[in-house]
PDB file of C-alpha atoms in Angstrom:
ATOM      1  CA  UNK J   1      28.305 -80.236  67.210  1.00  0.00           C
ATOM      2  CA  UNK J   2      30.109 -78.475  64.068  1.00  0.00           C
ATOM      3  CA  UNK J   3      33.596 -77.285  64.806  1.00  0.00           C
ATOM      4  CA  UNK J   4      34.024 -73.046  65.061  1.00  0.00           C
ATOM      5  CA  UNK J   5      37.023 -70.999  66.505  1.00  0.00           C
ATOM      6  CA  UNK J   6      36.432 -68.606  69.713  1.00  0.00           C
ATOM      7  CA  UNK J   7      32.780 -69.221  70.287  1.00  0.00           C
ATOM      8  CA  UNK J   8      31.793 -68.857  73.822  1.00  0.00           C
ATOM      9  CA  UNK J   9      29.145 -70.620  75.892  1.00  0.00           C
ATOM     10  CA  UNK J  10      27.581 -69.332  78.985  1.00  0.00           C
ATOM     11  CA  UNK J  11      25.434 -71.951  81.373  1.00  0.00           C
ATOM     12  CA  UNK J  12      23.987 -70.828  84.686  1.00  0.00           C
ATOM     13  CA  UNK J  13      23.526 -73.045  87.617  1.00  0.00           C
ATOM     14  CA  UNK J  14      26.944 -74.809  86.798  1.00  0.00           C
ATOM     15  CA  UNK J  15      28.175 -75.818  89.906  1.00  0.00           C
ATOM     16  CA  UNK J  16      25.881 -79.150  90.164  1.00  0.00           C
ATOM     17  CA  UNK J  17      23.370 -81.748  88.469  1.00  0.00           C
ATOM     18  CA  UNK J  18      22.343 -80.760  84.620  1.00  0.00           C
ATOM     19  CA  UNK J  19      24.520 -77.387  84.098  1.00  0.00           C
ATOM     20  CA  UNK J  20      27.841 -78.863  85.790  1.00  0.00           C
ATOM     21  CA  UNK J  21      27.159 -81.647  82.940  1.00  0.00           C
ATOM     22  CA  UNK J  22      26.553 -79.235  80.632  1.00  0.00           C
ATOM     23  CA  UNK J  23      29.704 -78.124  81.205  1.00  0.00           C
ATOM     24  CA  UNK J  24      31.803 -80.622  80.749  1.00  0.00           C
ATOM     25  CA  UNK J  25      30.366 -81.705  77.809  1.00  0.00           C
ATOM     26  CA  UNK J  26      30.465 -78.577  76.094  1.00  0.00           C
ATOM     27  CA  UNK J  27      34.186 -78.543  77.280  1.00  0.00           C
ATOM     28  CA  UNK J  28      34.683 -81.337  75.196  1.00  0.00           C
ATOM     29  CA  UNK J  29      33.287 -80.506  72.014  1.00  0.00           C
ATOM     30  CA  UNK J  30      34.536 -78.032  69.236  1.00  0.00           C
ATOM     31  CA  UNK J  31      31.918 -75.893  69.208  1.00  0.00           C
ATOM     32  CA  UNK J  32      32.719 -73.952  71.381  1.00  0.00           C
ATOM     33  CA  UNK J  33      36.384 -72.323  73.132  1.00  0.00           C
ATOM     34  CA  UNK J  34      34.753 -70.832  76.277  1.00  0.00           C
ATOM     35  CA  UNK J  35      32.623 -72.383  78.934  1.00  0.00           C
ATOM     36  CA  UNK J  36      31.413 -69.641  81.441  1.00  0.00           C
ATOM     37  CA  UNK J  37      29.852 -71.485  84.321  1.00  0.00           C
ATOM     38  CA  UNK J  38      28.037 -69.195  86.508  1.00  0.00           C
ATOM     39  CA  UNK J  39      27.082 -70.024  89.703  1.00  0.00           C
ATOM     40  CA  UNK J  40      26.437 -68.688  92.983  1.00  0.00           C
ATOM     41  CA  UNK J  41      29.606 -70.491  94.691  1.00  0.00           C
ATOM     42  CA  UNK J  42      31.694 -73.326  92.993  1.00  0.00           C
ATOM     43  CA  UNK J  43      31.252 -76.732  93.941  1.00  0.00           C
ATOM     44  CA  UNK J  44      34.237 -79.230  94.197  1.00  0.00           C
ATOM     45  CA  UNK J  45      33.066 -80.790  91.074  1.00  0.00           C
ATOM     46  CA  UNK J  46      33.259 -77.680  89.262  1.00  0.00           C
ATOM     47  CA  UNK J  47      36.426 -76.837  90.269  1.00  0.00           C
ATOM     48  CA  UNK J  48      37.720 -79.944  89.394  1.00  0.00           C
ATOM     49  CA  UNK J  49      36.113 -79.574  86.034  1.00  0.00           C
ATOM     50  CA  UNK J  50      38.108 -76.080  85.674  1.00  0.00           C
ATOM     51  CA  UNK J  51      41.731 -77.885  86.383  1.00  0.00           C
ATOM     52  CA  UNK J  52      41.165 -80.019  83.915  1.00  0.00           C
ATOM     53  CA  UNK J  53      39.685 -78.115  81.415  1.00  0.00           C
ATOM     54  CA  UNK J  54      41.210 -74.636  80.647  1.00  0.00           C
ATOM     55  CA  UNK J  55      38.071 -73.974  78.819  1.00  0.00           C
ATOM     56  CA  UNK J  56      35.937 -73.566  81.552  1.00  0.00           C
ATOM     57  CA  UNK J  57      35.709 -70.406  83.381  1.00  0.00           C
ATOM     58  CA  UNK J  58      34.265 -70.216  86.506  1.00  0.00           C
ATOM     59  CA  UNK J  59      32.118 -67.473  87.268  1.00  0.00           C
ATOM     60  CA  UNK J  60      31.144 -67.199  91.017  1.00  0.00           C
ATOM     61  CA  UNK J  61      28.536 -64.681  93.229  1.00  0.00           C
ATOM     62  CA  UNK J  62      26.179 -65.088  90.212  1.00  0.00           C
ATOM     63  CA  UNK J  63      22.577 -65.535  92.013  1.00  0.00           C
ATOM     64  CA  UNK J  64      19.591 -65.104  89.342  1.00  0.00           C
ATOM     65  CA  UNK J  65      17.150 -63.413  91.343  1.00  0.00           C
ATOM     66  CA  UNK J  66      19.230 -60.928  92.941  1.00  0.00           C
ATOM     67  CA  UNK J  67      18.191 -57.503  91.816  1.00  0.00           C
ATOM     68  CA  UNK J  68      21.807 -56.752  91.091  1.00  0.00           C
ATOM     69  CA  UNK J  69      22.317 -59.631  88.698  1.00  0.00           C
ATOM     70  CA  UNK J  70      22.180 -57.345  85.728  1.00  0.00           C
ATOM     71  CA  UNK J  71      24.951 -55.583  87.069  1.00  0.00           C
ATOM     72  CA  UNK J  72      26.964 -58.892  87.956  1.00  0.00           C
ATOM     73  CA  UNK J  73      26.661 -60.424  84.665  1.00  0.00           C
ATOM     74  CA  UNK J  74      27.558 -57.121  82.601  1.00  0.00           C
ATOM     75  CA  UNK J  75      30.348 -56.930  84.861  1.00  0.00           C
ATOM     76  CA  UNK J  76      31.484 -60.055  83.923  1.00  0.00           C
ATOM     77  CA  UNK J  77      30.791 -59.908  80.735  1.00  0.00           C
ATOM     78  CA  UNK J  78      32.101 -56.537  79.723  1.00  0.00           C
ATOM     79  CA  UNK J  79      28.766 -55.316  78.355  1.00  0.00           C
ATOM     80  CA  UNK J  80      28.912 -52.173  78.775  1.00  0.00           C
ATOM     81  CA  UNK J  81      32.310 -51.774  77.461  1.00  0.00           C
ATOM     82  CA  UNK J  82      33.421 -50.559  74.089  1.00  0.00           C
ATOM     83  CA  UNK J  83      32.973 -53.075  71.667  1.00  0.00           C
ATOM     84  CA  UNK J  84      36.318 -54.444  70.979  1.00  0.00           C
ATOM     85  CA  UNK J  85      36.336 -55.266  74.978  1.00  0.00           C
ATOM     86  CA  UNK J  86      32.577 -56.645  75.149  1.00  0.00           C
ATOM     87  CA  UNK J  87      32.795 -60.863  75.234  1.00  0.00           C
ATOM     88  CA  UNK J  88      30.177 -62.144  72.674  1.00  0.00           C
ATOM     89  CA  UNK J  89      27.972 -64.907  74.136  1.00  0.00           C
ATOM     90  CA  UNK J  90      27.258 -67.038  70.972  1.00  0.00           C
ATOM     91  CA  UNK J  91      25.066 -69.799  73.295  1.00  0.00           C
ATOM     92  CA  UNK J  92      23.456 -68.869  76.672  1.00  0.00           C
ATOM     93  CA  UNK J  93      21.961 -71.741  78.502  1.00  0.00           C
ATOM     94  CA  UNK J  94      19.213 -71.129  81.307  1.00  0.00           C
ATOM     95  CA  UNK J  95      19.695 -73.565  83.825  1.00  0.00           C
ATOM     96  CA  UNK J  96      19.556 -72.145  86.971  1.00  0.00           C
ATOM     97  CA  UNK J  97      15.875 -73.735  88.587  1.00  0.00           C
ATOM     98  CA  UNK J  98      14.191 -75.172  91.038  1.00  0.00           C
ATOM     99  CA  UNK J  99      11.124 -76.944  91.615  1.00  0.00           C
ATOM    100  CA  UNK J 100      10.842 -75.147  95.889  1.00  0.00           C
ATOM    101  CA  UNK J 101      12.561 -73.753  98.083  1.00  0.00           C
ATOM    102  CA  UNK J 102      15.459 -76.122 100.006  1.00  0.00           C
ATOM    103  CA  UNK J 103      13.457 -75.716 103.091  1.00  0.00           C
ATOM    104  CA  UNK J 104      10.004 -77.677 101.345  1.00  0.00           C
ATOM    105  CA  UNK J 105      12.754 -80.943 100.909  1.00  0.00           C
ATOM    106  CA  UNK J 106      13.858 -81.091 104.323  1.00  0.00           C
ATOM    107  CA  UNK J 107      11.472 -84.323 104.815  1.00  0.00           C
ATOM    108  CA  UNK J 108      12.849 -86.079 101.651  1.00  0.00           C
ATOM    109  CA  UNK J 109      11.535 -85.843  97.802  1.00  0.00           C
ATOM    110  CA  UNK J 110       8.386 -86.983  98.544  1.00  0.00           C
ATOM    111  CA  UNK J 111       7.588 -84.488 100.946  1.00  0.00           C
ATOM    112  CA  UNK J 112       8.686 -82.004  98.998  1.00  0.00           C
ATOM    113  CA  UNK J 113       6.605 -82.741  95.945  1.00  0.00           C
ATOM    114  CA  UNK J 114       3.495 -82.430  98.328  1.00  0.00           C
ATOM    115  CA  UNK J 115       4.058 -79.091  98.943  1.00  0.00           C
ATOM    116  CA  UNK J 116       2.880 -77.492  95.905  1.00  0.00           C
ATOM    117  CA  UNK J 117      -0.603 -79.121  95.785  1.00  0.00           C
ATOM    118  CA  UNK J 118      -4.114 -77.736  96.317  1.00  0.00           C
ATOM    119  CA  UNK J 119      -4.005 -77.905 100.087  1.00  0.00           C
ATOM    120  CA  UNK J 120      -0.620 -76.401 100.202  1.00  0.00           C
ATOM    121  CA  UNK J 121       0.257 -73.963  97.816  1.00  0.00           C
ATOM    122  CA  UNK J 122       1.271 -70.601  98.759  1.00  0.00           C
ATOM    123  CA  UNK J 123       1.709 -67.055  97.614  1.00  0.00           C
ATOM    124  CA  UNK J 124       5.532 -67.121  98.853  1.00  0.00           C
ATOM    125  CA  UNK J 125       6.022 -70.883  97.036  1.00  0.00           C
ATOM    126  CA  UNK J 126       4.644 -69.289  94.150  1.00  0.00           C
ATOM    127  CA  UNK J 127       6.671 -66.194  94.088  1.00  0.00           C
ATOM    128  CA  UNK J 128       9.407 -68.415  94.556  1.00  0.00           C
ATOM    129  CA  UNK J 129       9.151 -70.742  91.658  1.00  0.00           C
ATOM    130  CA  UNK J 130       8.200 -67.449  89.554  1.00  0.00           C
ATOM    131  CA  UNK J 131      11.340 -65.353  90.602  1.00  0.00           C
ATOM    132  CA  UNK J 132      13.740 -68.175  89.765  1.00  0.00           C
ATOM    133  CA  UNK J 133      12.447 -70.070  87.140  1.00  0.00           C
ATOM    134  CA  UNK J 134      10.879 -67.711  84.877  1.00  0.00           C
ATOM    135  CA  UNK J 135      11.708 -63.994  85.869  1.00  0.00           C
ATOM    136  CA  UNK J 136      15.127 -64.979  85.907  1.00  0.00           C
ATOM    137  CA  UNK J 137      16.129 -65.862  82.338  1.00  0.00           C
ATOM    138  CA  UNK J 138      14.052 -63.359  81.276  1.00  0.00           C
ATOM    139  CA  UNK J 139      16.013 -60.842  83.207  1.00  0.00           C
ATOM    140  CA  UNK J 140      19.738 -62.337  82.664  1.00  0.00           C
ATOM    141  CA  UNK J 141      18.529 -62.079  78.801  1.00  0.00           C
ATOM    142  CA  UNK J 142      17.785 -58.735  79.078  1.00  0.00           C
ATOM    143  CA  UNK J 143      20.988 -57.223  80.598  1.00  0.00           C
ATOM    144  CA  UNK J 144      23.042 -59.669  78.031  1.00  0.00           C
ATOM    145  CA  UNK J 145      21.358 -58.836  74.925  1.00  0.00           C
ATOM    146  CA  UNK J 146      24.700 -56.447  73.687  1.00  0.00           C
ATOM    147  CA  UNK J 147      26.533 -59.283  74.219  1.00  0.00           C
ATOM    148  CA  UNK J 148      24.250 -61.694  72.621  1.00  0.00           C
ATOM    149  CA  UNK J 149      24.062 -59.772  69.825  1.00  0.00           C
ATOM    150  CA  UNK J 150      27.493 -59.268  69.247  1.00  0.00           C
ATOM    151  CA  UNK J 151      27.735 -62.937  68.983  1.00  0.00           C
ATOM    152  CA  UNK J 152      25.017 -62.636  66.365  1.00  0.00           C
ATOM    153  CA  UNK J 153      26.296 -60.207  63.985  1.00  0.00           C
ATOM    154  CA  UNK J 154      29.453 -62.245  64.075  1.00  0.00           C
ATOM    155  CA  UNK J 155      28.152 -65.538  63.832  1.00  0.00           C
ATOM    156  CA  UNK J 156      25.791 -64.780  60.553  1.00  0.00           C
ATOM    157  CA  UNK J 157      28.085 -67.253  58.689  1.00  0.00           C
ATOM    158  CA  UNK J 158      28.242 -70.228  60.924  1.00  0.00           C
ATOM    159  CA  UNK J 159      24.758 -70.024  62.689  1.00  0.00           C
ATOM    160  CA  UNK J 160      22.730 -67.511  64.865  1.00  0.00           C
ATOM    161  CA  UNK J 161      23.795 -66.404  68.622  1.00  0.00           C
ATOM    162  CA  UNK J 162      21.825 -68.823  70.686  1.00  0.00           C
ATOM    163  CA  UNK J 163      19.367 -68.565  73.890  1.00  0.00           C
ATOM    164  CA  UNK J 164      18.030 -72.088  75.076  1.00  0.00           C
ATOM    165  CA  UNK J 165      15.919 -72.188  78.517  1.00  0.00           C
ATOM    166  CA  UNK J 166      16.120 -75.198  80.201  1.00  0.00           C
ATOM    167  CA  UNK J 167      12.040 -76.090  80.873  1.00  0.00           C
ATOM    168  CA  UNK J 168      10.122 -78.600  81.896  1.00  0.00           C
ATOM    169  CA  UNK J 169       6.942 -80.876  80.531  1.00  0.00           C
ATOM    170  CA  UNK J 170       5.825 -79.809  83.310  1.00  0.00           C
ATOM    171  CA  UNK J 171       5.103 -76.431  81.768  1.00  0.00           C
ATOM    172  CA  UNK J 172       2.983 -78.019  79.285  1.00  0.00           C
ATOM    173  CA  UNK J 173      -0.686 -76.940  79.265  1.00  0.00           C
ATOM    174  CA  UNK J 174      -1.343 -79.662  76.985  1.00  0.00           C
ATOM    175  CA  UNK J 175       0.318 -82.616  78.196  1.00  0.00           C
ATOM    176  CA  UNK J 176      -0.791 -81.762  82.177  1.00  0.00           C
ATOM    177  CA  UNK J 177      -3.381 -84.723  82.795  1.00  0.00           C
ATOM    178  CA  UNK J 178      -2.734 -84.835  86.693  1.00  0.00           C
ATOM    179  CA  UNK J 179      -2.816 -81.109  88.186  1.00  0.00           C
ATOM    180  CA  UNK J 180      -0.917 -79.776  91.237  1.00  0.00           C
ATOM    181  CA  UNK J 181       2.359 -78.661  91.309  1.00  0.00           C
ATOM    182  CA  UNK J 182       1.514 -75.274  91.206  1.00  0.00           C
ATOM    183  CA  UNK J 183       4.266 -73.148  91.777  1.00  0.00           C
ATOM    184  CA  UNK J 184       6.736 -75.193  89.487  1.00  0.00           C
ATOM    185  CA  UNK J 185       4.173 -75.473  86.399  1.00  0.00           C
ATOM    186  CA  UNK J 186       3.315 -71.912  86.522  1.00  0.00           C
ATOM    187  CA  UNK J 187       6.751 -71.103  86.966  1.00  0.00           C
ATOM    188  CA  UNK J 188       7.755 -73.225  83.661  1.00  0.00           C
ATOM    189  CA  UNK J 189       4.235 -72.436  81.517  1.00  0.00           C
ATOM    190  CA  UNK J 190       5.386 -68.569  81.825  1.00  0.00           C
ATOM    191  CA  UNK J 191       9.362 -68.830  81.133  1.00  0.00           C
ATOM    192  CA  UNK J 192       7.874 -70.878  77.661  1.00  0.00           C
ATOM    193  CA  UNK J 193       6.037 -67.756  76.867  1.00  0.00           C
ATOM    194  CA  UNK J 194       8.625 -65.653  77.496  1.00  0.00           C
ATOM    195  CA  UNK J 195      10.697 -67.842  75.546  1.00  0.00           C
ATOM    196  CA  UNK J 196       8.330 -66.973  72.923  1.00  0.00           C
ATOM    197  CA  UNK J 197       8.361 -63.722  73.358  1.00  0.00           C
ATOM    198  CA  UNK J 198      12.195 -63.303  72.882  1.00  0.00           C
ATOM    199  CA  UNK J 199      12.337 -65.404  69.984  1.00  0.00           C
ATOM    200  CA  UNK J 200      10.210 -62.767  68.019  1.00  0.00           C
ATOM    201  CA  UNK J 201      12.163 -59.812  69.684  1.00  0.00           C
ATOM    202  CA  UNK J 202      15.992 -61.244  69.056  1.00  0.00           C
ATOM    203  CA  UNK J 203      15.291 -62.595  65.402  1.00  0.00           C
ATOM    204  CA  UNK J 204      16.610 -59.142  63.972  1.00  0.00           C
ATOM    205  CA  UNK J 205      19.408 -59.442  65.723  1.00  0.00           C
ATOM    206  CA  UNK J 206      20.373 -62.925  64.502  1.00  0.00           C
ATOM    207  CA  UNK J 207      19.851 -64.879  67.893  1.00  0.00           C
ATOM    208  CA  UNK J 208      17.771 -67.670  68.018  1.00  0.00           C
ATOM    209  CA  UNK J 209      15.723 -69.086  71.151  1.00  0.00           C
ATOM    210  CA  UNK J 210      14.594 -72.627  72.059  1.00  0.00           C
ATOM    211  CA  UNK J 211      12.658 -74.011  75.328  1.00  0.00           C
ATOM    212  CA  UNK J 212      14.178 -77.551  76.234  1.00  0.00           C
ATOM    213  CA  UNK J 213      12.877 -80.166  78.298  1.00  0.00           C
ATOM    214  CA  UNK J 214      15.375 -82.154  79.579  1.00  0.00           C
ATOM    215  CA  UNK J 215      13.650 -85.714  80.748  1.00  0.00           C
ATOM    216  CA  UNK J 216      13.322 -87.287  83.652  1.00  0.00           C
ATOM    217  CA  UNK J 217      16.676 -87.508  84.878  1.00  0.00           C
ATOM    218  CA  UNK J 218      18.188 -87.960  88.268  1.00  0.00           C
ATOM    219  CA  UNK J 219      20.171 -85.124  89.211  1.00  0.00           C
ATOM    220  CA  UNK J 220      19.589 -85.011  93.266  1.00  0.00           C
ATOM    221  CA  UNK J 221      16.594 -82.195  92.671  1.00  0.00           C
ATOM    222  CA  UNK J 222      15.341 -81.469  95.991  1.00  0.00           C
ATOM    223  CA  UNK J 223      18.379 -81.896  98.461  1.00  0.00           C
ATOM    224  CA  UNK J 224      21.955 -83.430  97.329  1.00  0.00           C
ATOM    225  CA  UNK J 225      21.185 -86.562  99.125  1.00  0.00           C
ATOM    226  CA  UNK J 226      17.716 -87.206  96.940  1.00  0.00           C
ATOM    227  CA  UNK J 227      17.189 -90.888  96.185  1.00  0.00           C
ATOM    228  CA  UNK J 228      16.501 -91.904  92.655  1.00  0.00           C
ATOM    229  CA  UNK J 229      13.011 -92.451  91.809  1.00  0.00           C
ATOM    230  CA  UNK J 230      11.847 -95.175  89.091  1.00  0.00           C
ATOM    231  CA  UNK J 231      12.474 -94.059  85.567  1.00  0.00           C
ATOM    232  CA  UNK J 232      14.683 -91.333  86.006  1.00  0.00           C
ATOM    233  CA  UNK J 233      17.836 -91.399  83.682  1.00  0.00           C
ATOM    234  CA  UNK J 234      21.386 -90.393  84.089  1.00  0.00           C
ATOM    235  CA  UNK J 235      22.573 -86.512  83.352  1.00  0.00           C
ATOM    236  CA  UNK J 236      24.791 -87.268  80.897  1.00  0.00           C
ATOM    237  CA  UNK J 237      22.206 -89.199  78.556  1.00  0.00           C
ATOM    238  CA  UNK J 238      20.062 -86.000  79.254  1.00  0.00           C
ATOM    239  CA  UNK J 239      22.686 -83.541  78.066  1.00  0.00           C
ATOM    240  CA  UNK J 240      23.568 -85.310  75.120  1.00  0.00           C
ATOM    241  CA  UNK J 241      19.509 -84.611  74.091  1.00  0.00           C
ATOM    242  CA  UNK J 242      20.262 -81.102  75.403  1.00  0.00           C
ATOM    243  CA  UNK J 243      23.161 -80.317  73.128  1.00  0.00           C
ATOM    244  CA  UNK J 244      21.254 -82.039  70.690  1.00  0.00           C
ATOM    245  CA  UNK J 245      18.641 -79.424  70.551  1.00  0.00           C
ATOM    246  CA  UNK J 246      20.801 -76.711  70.791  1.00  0.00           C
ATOM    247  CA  UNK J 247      21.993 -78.029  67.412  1.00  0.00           C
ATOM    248  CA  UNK J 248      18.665 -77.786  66.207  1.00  0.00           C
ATOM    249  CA  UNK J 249      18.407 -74.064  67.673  1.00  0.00           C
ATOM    250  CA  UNK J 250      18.287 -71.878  64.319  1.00  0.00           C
ATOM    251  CA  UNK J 251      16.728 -68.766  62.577  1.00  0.00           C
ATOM    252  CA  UNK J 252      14.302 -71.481  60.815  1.00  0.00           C
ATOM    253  CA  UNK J 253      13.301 -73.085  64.131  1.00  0.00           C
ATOM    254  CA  UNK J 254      13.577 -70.388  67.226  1.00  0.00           C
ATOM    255  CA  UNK J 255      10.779 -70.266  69.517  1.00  0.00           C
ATOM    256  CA  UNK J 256      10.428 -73.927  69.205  1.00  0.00           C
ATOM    257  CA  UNK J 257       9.470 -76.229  72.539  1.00  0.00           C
ATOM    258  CA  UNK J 258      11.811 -79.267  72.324  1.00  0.00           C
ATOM    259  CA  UNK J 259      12.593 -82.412  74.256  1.00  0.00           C
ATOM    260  CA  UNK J 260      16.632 -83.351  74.707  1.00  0.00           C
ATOM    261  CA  UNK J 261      15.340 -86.721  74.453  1.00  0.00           C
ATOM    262  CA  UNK J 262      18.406 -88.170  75.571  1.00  0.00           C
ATOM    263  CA  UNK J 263      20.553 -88.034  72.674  1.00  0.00           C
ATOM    264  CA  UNK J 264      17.795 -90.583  71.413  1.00  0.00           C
ATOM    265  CA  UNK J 265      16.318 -87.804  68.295  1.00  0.00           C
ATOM    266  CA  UNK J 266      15.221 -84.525  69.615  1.00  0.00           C
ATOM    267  CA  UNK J 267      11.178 -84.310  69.746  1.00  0.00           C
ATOM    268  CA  UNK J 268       9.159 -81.617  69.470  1.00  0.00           C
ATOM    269  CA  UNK J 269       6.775 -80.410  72.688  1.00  0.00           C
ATOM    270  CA  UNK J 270       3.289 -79.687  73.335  1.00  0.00           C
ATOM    271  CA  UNK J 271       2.380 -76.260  74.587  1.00  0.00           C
TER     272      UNK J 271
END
């Protein structure tokens, strides 16, 4: 990622799995001089992370579908500040997700996965999947978008201000040949459209938007102790493809569907 001075990154859902690698790796580039890693409460890995890097800064009692989120984040962020005390966000990654609820994985991965079909969908599995995975960024977006397009204005000689929502293939219309999983690729279908949607609604304010499917990578989804199913890959090649795609995040590109493809050359998605 190309070198800039006092660009800040924010990733939510840092404390574990793809946004605590996120983290780090960000950390370690140039691109960028601040990590914000917003979580609900840190992890031991993330504040490990934090001693070690001073660029990370942890940000903690951040949960996504609260209704006072807004408030939280602008808080934090010192939107509604003057403008010489606002904090541009020049890259805001969407990671916070889940497929269920913690309560669908008590019986193991397998289980879980079941819970979502025909026979066992539900309205509240389905609100669930909704609230977090799609109404969320939508919502964090909106109370940011000062701050966003601060980053924007500034930026207009060294790339846009950046929005990238961590989806799924699984939100695919297109490429969904087996059905079920219900709440989760409803969930995901909708936060691409309203990816969509804010790409057209941000490009005059210099901020470009991607969608990014990660892979199929083994991050303990479902419950901390998940075991590793066949094919899944390791975070860090997924974050490389990640970070690669937020390099391909421009003016000339937002709204586009991509796949990290673990640092392997970024593809492009079917809707």
């Amino acid at each position: 990622m190309s070198s800039a001075a006092m660009k800040n990154a924010v990733v939510t859902g840092a404390n574990r799995g793809l946004g605590l690698e996120l983290c780090k790796q960000l950390s370690e580039g140039a691109a960028y001089s601040l990590v914000y890693a917003l979580c609900r409460k840190t992890s031991p890995e993330l504040t490990q992370l934090a001693t070690e890097s001073s660029k990370i800064k942890i940000v903690e009692n951040i949960e996504v579908t609260s209704d006072t989120v807004a408030t939280a984040v602008q808080q934090a962020f010192k939107t509604k500040d003057d403008k010489a005390s606002l904090v541009p966000i020049h890259l805001l990654i969407h990671n916070a997700g889940a497929y269920g609820p913690p309560e669908d994985f008590a019986g193991g991965v397998a289980e879980g996965y079941t819970t979502q079909s025909l026979e066992n969908i539900t309205a509240k599995r389905m609100r669930f999947a909704f609230e977090l995975n799609t109404l969320a960024p939508l919502m964090l977006t909106q109370a940011l978008v000062p701050n966003l397009e601060a980053a924007g204005t500034l930026t207009n000689g060294d790339g846009p201000g950046k929005v990238v929502i961590i989806s799924s293939a699984m939100g695919s219309i297109a490429d969904n040949g087996s059905g079920g999983h219900y709440g989760y690729r409803t969930a995901k279908a909708g936060v691409n459209m309203v990816g969509m949607s804010l790409s057209h609604d941000l490009k005059d304010k210099n901020v470009a938007v991607s969608l990014v499917h990660p892979g199929f990578v083994y991050t303990g989804f479902g419950s901390k102790d998940a075991l590793r199913r066949p094919g899944q890959r390791e975070v860090d090649e997924s974050v490389r493809g990640v970070l690669e795609a937020v390099d391909k995040t421009t003016m000339e590109t937002t709204g586009s569907f991509f796949h990290g493809n673990y640092g392997e050359g970024v593809k492009t998605m079917p809707w």
